[in-house]
mmCIF file of C-alpha atoms in Angstrom:
data_model
loop_
_atom_site.group_PDB
_atom_site.id
_atom_site.type_symbol
_atom_site.label_atom_id
_atom_site.label_comp_id
_atom_site.label_asym_id
_atom_site.label_seq_id
_atom_site.Cartn_x
_atom_site.Cartn_y
_atom_site.Cartn_z
ATOM 1 C CA MET C 157 44.698 -48.429 -78.885
ATOM 2 C CA SER C 158 47.683 -49.858 -80.737
ATOM 3 C CA GLY C 159 51.209 -50.853 -79.768
ATOM 4 C CA TRP C 160 52.523 -52.938 -76.885
ATOM 5 C CA TYR C 161 50.658 -50.906 -74.277
ATOM 6 C CA GLY C 162 47.729 -53.259 -74.745
ATOM 7 C CA VAL C 163 44.437 -53.352 -72.931
ATOM 8 C CA ALA C 164 43.616 -52.313 -69.395
ATOM 9 C CA TRP C 165 40.295 -53.224 -67.805
ATOM 10 C CA ARG C 166 39.384 -52.420 -64.194
ATOM 11 C CA ALA C 167 36.864 -54.318 -62.094
ATOM 12 C CA GLY C 168 37.118 -52.400 -58.806
ATOM 13 C CA ARG C 169 39.924 -54.537 -57.376
ATOM 14 C CA VAL C 170 43.702 -54.743 -57.514
ATOM 15 C CA MET C 171 44.750 -54.813 -61.157
ATOM 16 C CA MET C 172 47.571 -57.223 -61.957
ATOM 17 C CA ARG C 173 49.667 -56.218 -64.964
ATOM 18 C CA VAL C 174 50.568 -58.952 -67.435
ATOM 19 C CA LEU C 175 53.139 -58.862 -70.232
ATOM 20 C CA LEU C 176 51.993 -61.305 -72.913
ATOM 21 C CA LEU C 177 54.673 -62.367 -75.406
ATOM 22 C CA GLU C 178 52.942 -64.447 -78.102
ATOM 23 C CA ASP C 179 53.789 -64.252 -81.812
ATOM 24 C CA HIS C 180 50.537 -65.696 -83.186
ATOM 25 C CA PRO C 181 48.235 -62.667 -83.735
ATOM 26 C CA ALA C 182 44.879 -64.446 -83.408
ATOM 27 C CA LEU C 183 45.886 -66.377 -80.275
ATOM 28 C CA ARG C 184 47.484 -63.260 -78.791
ATOM 29 C CA GLU C 185 44.224 -61.363 -79.284
ATOM 30 C CA MET C 186 42.126 -64.188 -77.772
ATOM 31 C CA MET C 187 44.376 -64.431 -74.713
ATOM 32 C CA THR C 188 44.407 -60.659 -74.265
ATOM 33 C CA ASP C 189 40.629 -60.350 -74.531
ATOM 34 C CA HIS C 190 39.975 -63.207 -72.106
ATOM 35 C CA LEU C 191 42.389 -61.984 -69.442
ATOM 36 C CA ALA C 192 41.239 -58.366 -69.791
ATOM 37 C CA GLN C 193 37.638 -59.456 -69.235
ATOM 38 C CA ARG C 194 38.798 -61.307 -66.107
ATOM 39 C CA GLY C 195 40.288 -58.209 -64.515
ATOM 40 C CA PHE C 196 43.917 -58.253 -65.680
ATOM 41 C CA ALA C 197 45.747 -55.426 -67.438
ATOM 42 C CA VAL C 198 47.469 -56.981 -70.445
ATOM 43 C CA ASP C 199 50.250 -55.595 -72.620
ATOM 44 C CA PRO C 200 50.461 -57.916 -75.676
ATOM 45 C CA VAL C 201 53.615 -58.059 -77.800
ATOM 46 C CA GLY C 202 54.632 -60.325 -80.670
ATOM 47 C CA CYS C 203 58.409 -60.467 -80.457
ATOM 48 C CA ALA C 204 61.248 -60.467 -77.953
ATOM 49 C CA GLY C 205 62.397 -57.011 -79.019
ATOM 50 C CA ASP C 206 59.080 -55.435 -78.074
ATOM 51 C CA ALA C 207 59.086 -57.396 -74.804
ATOM 52 C CA ARG C 208 62.467 -55.902 -73.883
ATOM 53 C CA VAL C 209 61.108 -52.397 -74.510
ATOM 54 C CA ALA C 210 58.063 -53.133 -72.364
ATOM 55 C CA LEU C 211 60.136 -54.561 -69.499
ATOM 56 C CA ASP C 212 62.295 -51.429 -69.505
ATOM 57 C CA ALA C 213 59.234 -49.196 -69.295
ATOM 58 C CA VAL C 214 56.800 -50.984 -66.976
ATOM 59 C CA SER C 215 56.953 -53.011 -63.769
ATOM 60 C CA TYR C 216 54.977 -56.208 -64.461
ATOM 61 C CA ASP C 217 53.420 -58.674 -62.049
ATOM 62 C CA VAL C 218 53.755 -61.684 -64.366
ATOM 63 C CA LEU C 219 54.977 -62.650 -67.847
ATOM 64 C CA ILE C 220 53.294 -65.107 -70.232
ATOM 65 C CA LEU C 221 55.989 -66.295 -72.640
ATOM 66 C CA ASP C 222 55.630 -68.230 -75.891
ATOM 67 C CA LEU C 223 58.846 -70.097 -76.712
ATOM 68 C CA GLY C 224 58.309 -70.062 -80.489
ATOM 69 C CA LEU C 225 59.365 -66.517 -81.338
ATOM 70 C CA PRO C 226 60.384 -64.909 -84.648
ATOM 71 C CA ASP C 227 63.438 -63.096 -83.277
ATOM 72 C CA GLY C 228 65.199 -65.515 -80.953
ATOM 73 C CA ASP C 229 65.279 -68.863 -79.190
ATOM 74 C CA GLY C 230 62.574 -68.998 -76.550
ATOM 75 C CA ILE C 231 64.693 -70.744 -73.924
ATOM 76 C CA ALA C 232 67.526 -68.242 -74.384
ATOM 77 C CA ILE C 233 65.064 -65.373 -74.086
ATOM 78 C CA LEU C 234 63.565 -66.969 -70.965
ATOM 79 C CA ARG C 235 67.014 -67.060 -69.347
ATOM 80 C CA GLU C 236 67.666 -63.469 -70.427
ATOM 81 C CA ILE C 237 64.383 -62.194 -69.009
ATOM 82 C CA ARG C 238 64.986 -64.076 -65.777
ATOM 83 C CA THR C 239 68.347 -62.282 -65.511
ATOM 84 C CA ARG C 240 66.875 -58.894 -66.447
ATOM 85 C CA THR C 241 64.151 -59.214 -63.797
ATOM 86 C CA ALA C 242 66.243 -60.310 -60.848
ATOM 87 C CA GLY C 243 63.468 -59.317 -58.454
ATOM 88 C CA GLY C 244 61.621 -62.531 -59.301
ATOM 89 C CA LEU C 245 59.108 -61.808 -62.076
ATOM 90 C CA PRO C 246 56.797 -64.860 -62.297
ATOM 91 C CA ILE C 247 56.938 -66.439 -65.771
ATOM 92 C CA LEU C 248 54.321 -68.756 -67.291
ATOM 93 C CA VAL C 249 55.567 -70.489 -70.446
ATOM 94 C CA VAL C 250 53.002 -71.211 -73.179
ATOM 95 C CA THR C 251 54.282 -73.367 -76.029
ATOM 96 C CA ALA C 252 53.575 -76.130 -78.542
ATOM 97 C CA ARG C 253 56.700 -77.980 -77.386
ATOM 98 C CA ASP C 254 55.186 -80.890 -75.472
ATOM 99 C CA ALA C 255 58.128 -83.292 -75.069
ATOM 100 C CA LEU C 256 59.232 -84.075 -71.520
ATOM 101 C CA GLU C 257 62.723 -82.743 -72.159
ATOM 102 C CA ASP C 258 61.253 -79.447 -73.411
ATOM 103 C CA ARG C 259 59.173 -79.032 -70.258
ATOM 104 C CA VAL C 260 62.140 -79.860 -68.042
ATOM 105 C CA GLN C 261 64.363 -77.454 -69.966
ATOM 106 C CA GLY C 262 61.812 -74.656 -69.667
ATOM 107 C CA LEU C 263 61.364 -75.116 -65.942
ATOM 108 C CA ASN C 264 65.109 -75.348 -65.381
ATOM 109 C CA ALA C 265 65.598 -72.146 -67.399
ATOM 110 C CA GLY C 266 63.423 -70.222 -64.962
ATOM 111 C CA ALA C 267 59.767 -70.793 -65.831
ATOM 112 C CA ASP C 268 57.372 -70.929 -62.873
ATOM 113 C CA ASP C 269 54.855 -73.024 -64.832
ATOM 114 C CA TYR C 270 54.512 -74.575 -68.277
ATOM 115 C CA ILE C 271 51.336 -74.992 -70.334
ATOM 116 C CA VAL C 272 51.212 -76.808 -73.683
ATOM 117 C CA LYS C 273 49.205 -75.681 -76.709
ATOM 118 C CA PRO C 274 46.393 -76.168 -77.484
ATOM 119 C CA PHE C 275 44.920 -75.168 -74.141
ATOM 120 C CA ASP C 276 41.657 -73.836 -72.745
ATOM 121 C CA LEU C 277 41.679 -70.162 -71.816
ATOM 122 C CA LEU C 278 40.164 -71.013 -68.442
ATOM 123 C CA GLU C 279 43.134 -73.265 -67.694
ATOM 124 C CA LEU C 280 45.514 -70.480 -68.706
ATOM 125 C CA GLU C 281 43.736 -68.099 -66.336
ATOM 126 C CA ALA C 282 43.768 -70.647 -63.502
ATOM 127 C CA ARG C 283 47.485 -71.338 -63.907
ATOM 128 C CA LEU C 284 48.195 -67.609 -64.061
ATOM 129 C CA ARG C 285 46.341 -66.998 -60.812
ATOM 130 C CA ALA C 286 48.088 -69.961 -59.195
ATOM 131 C CA VAL C 287 51.488 -68.521 -60.086
ATOM 132 C CA LEU C 288 50.481 -65.143 -58.640
ATOM 133 C CA ARG C 289 49.292 -66.762 -55.402
ATOM 134 C CA ARG C 290 52.631 -68.377 -54.649
ATOM 135 C CA PRO C 291 54.410 -67.141 -51.512
ATOM 136 C CA GLY C 292 56.672 -64.179 -52.166
ATOM 137 C CA THR C 293 54.996 -63.185 -55.435
ATOM 138 C CA ARG C 294 53.231 -60.181 -53.914
ATOM 139 C CA ASP C 295 56.097 -59.149 -51.594
ATOM 140 C CA LYS C 296 57.867 -57.275 -54.356
ATOM 141 C CA LEU C 297 54.795 -55.201 -55.198
ATOM 142 C CA THR C 298 55.372 -52.403 -52.667
ATOM 143 C CA LEU C 299 56.219 -49.431 -54.868
ATOM 144 C CA CYS C 300 58.428 -46.669 -53.472
ATOM 145 C CA CYS C 301 59.746 -43.329 -54.673
ATOM 146 C CA GLY C 302 61.199 -40.594 -52.482
ATOM 147 C CA GLY C 303 59.254 -40.711 -49.234
ATOM 148 C CA LEU C 304 56.224 -42.417 -50.812
ATOM 149 C CA ALA C 305 55.300 -46.065 -50.352
ATOM 150 C CA PHE C 306 52.356 -47.638 -52.179
ATOM 151 C CA ASP C 307 50.909 -51.088 -51.438
ATOM 152 C CA PRO C 308 48.849 -52.368 -54.423
ATOM 153 C CA ALA C 309 47.169 -54.998 -52.240
ATOM 154 C CA SER C 310 45.659 -52.501 -49.781
ATOM 155 C CA ARG C 311 45.646 -49.593 -52.264
ATOM 156 C CA GLN C 312 47.172 -47.388 -49.561
ATOM 157 C CA THR C 313 49.797 -44.705 -50.064
ATOM 158 C CA THR C 314 51.861 -43.633 -47.084
ATOM 159 C CA VAL C 315 54.439 -40.953 -46.319
ATOM 160 C CA GLY C 316 56.466 -41.682 -43.223
ATOM 161 C CA GLY C 317 53.883 -44.225 -42.149
ATOM 162 C CA VAL C 318 50.994 -41.752 -42.483
ATOM 163 C CA VAL C 319 48.261 -42.789 -44.929
ATOM 164 C CA LEU C 320 47.431 -40.244 -47.633
ATOM 165 C CA ASP C 321 43.752 -39.591 -48.322
ATOM 166 C CA LEU C 322 43.579 -40.097 -52.089
ATOM 167 C CA THR C 323 40.584 -40.682 -54.326
ATOM 168 C CA ARG C 324 40.353 -43.872 -56.379
ATOM 169 C CA ARG C 325 41.375 -42.007 -59.535
ATOM 170 C CA GLU C 326 44.308 -40.342 -57.803
ATOM 171 C CA THR C 327 45.397 -43.722 -56.453
ATOM 172 C CA ASP C 328 45.185 -45.297 -59.905
ATOM 173 C CA LEU C 329 47.201 -42.454 -61.415
ATOM 174 C CA LEU C 330 49.862 -42.624 -58.711
ATOM 175 C CA GLU C 331 50.211 -46.378 -59.186
ATOM 176 C CA GLN C 332 50.857 -45.977 -62.909
ATOM 177 C CA LEU C 333 53.465 -43.269 -62.301
ATOM 178 C CA LEU C 334 55.144 -45.273 -59.519
ATOM 179 C CA ARG C 335 55.364 -48.398 -61.670
ATOM 180 C CA ALA C 336 57.373 -46.380 -64.165
ATOM 181 C CA ALA C 337 59.117 -44.113 -61.639
ATOM 182 C CA GLY C 338 61.745 -42.004 -63.362
ATOM 183 C CA ARG C 339 60.382 -42.876 -66.803
ATOM 184 C CA VAL C 340 57.792 -41.047 -68.876
ATOM 185 C CA VAL C 341 54.284 -42.495 -69.026
ATOM 186 C CA ILE C 342 52.594 -41.430 -72.247
ATOM 187 C CA LYS C 343 49.408 -39.409 -71.740
ATOM 188 C CA ASP C 344 47.310 -41.642 -73.995
ATOM 189 C CA VAL C 345 48.429 -44.682 -72.015
ATOM 190 C CA LEU C 346 47.364 -43.036 -68.756
ATOM 191 C CA GLU C 347 43.980 -42.236 -70.244
ATOM 192 C CA ASP C 348 43.447 -45.841 -71.318
ATOM 193 C CA ARG C 349 44.496 -47.188 -67.925
ATOM 194 C CA LEU C 350 42.572 -44.716 -65.782
ATOM 195 C CA TYR C 351 39.234 -44.818 -67.582
ATOM 196 C CA SER C 352 37.221 -47.925 -68.429
ATOM 197 C CA PHE C 353 35.825 -48.646 -71.879
ATOM 198 C CA GLY C 354 32.701 -46.627 -72.621
ATOM 199 C CA GLU C 355 33.360 -44.134 -69.839
ATOM 200 C CA PRO C 356 33.085 -40.556 -71.095
ATOM 201 C CA VAL C 357 36.442 -38.781 -70.894
ATOM 202 C CA THR C 358 36.985 -35.065 -71.424
ATOM 203 C CA THR C 359 39.985 -33.836 -73.387
ATOM 204 C CA ASN C 360 41.700 -32.501 -70.260
ATOM 205 C CA ALA C 361 40.727 -35.336 -67.874
ATOM 206 C CA VAL C 362 44.282 -36.609 -67.431
ATOM 207 C CA GLU C 363 45.681 -33.096 -66.939
ATOM 208 C CA ALA C 364 43.070 -32.398 -64.262
ATOM 209 C CA ALA C 365 43.833 -35.683 -62.468
ATOM 210 C CA VAL C 366 47.557 -34.960 -62.551
ATOM 211 C CA SER C 367 46.986 -31.448 -61.192
ATOM 212 C CA ARG C 368 44.948 -32.757 -58.242
ATOM 213 C CA LEU C 369 47.473 -35.482 -57.432
ATOM 214 C CA ARG C 370 50.374 -33.050 -57.723
ATOM 215 C CA LYS C 371 48.770 -30.763 -55.126
ATOM 216 C CA ARG C 372 48.180 -33.650 -52.725
ATOM 217 C CA LEU C 373 51.771 -34.866 -53.034
ATOM 218 C CA THR C 374 53.070 -31.338 -52.469
ATOM 219 C CA ASN C 375 50.918 -30.898 -49.362
ATOM 220 C CA ALA C 376 52.073 -34.288 -48.036
ATOM 221 C CA ALA C 377 55.771 -33.405 -48.502
ATOM 222 C CA GLY C 378 56.358 -36.849 -49.958
ATOM 223 C CA GLY C 379 59.718 -36.013 -51.476
ATOM 224 C CA VAL C 380 58.512 -36.582 -55.053
ATOM 225 C CA ARG C 381 57.289 -34.447 -57.903
ATOM 226 C CA ILE C 382 55.335 -35.049 -61.105
ATOM 227 C CA GLU C 383 57.084 -33.639 -64.154
ATOM 228 C CA THR C 384 55.140 -32.736 -67.287
ATOM 229 C CA MET C 385 56.809 -33.684 -70.585
ATOM 230 C CA ARG C 386 54.880 -31.408 -72.904
ATOM 231 C CA GLY C 387 53.189 -33.214 -75.758
ATOM 232 C CA ILE C 388 54.288 -36.596 -74.420
ATOM 233 C CA GLY C 389 53.210 -37.421 -70.880
ATOM 234 C CA TYR C 390 54.291 -37.379 -67.240
ATOM 235 C CA ARG C 391 56.874 -38.905 -64.971
ATOM 236 C CA LEU C 392 57.312 -39.220 -61.218
ATOM 237 C CA VAL C 393 60.750 -38.461 -59.818
ATOM 238 C CA ALA C 394 62.215 -38.193 -56.335
ATOM 239 C CA GLY C 395 63.132 -34.661 -55.281
ATOM 240 C CA ASP C 396 61.685 -31.450 -53.916
ATOM 241 C CA ASP C 397 57.909 -31.147 -54.071
ATOM 242 C CA ALA C 398 58.021 -27.563 -55.237
#
């Protein structure tokens, strides 16, 4: 798969979505591969412009930000992203700038942690997990639309406090649609995120999953509906179930 949608790998537990902004192609690929193998879903991009597009389209759990970018000053972009994600998106800065004043400037600009290149991928992973464990990081992860509420930690979907009985695949699909509520999720992206590498997938697998989830949401009267954008993908919007 190409583009900023990146790699998604599922290991039977809560999948944390990472936006990786790193302009060095080889390092970006190494970081993406390592984190994907460790159970993260990674969207790798190489410039600030692509990062802005990704942030507008997806709700991320954490951002890894390289300060040396081809299309802007890293500190300025850090401040901008902090403003754009007022809900408190955790940000881990990765940079070759190792002077004390650079580290202080990065932290003061909004970084939650700061790691200097070169670094070991295991240290990167450990720092990433530490940032995600901080109090308040998971509080913002309850996803809501209409009468639906989804808790990624428990993997439970509720309507008016009543838990919906969804399959794992239906839960995964609903999470992806909720994270982009109101925006279209491209069909190919859903396929990559719902099915692991090597898993056989029929040509109409996504359509069938959407159909099953749509029926369950209608029966639950959750106040949402799944719209089909023919030839493109699907989006979840608040409104009548019919």
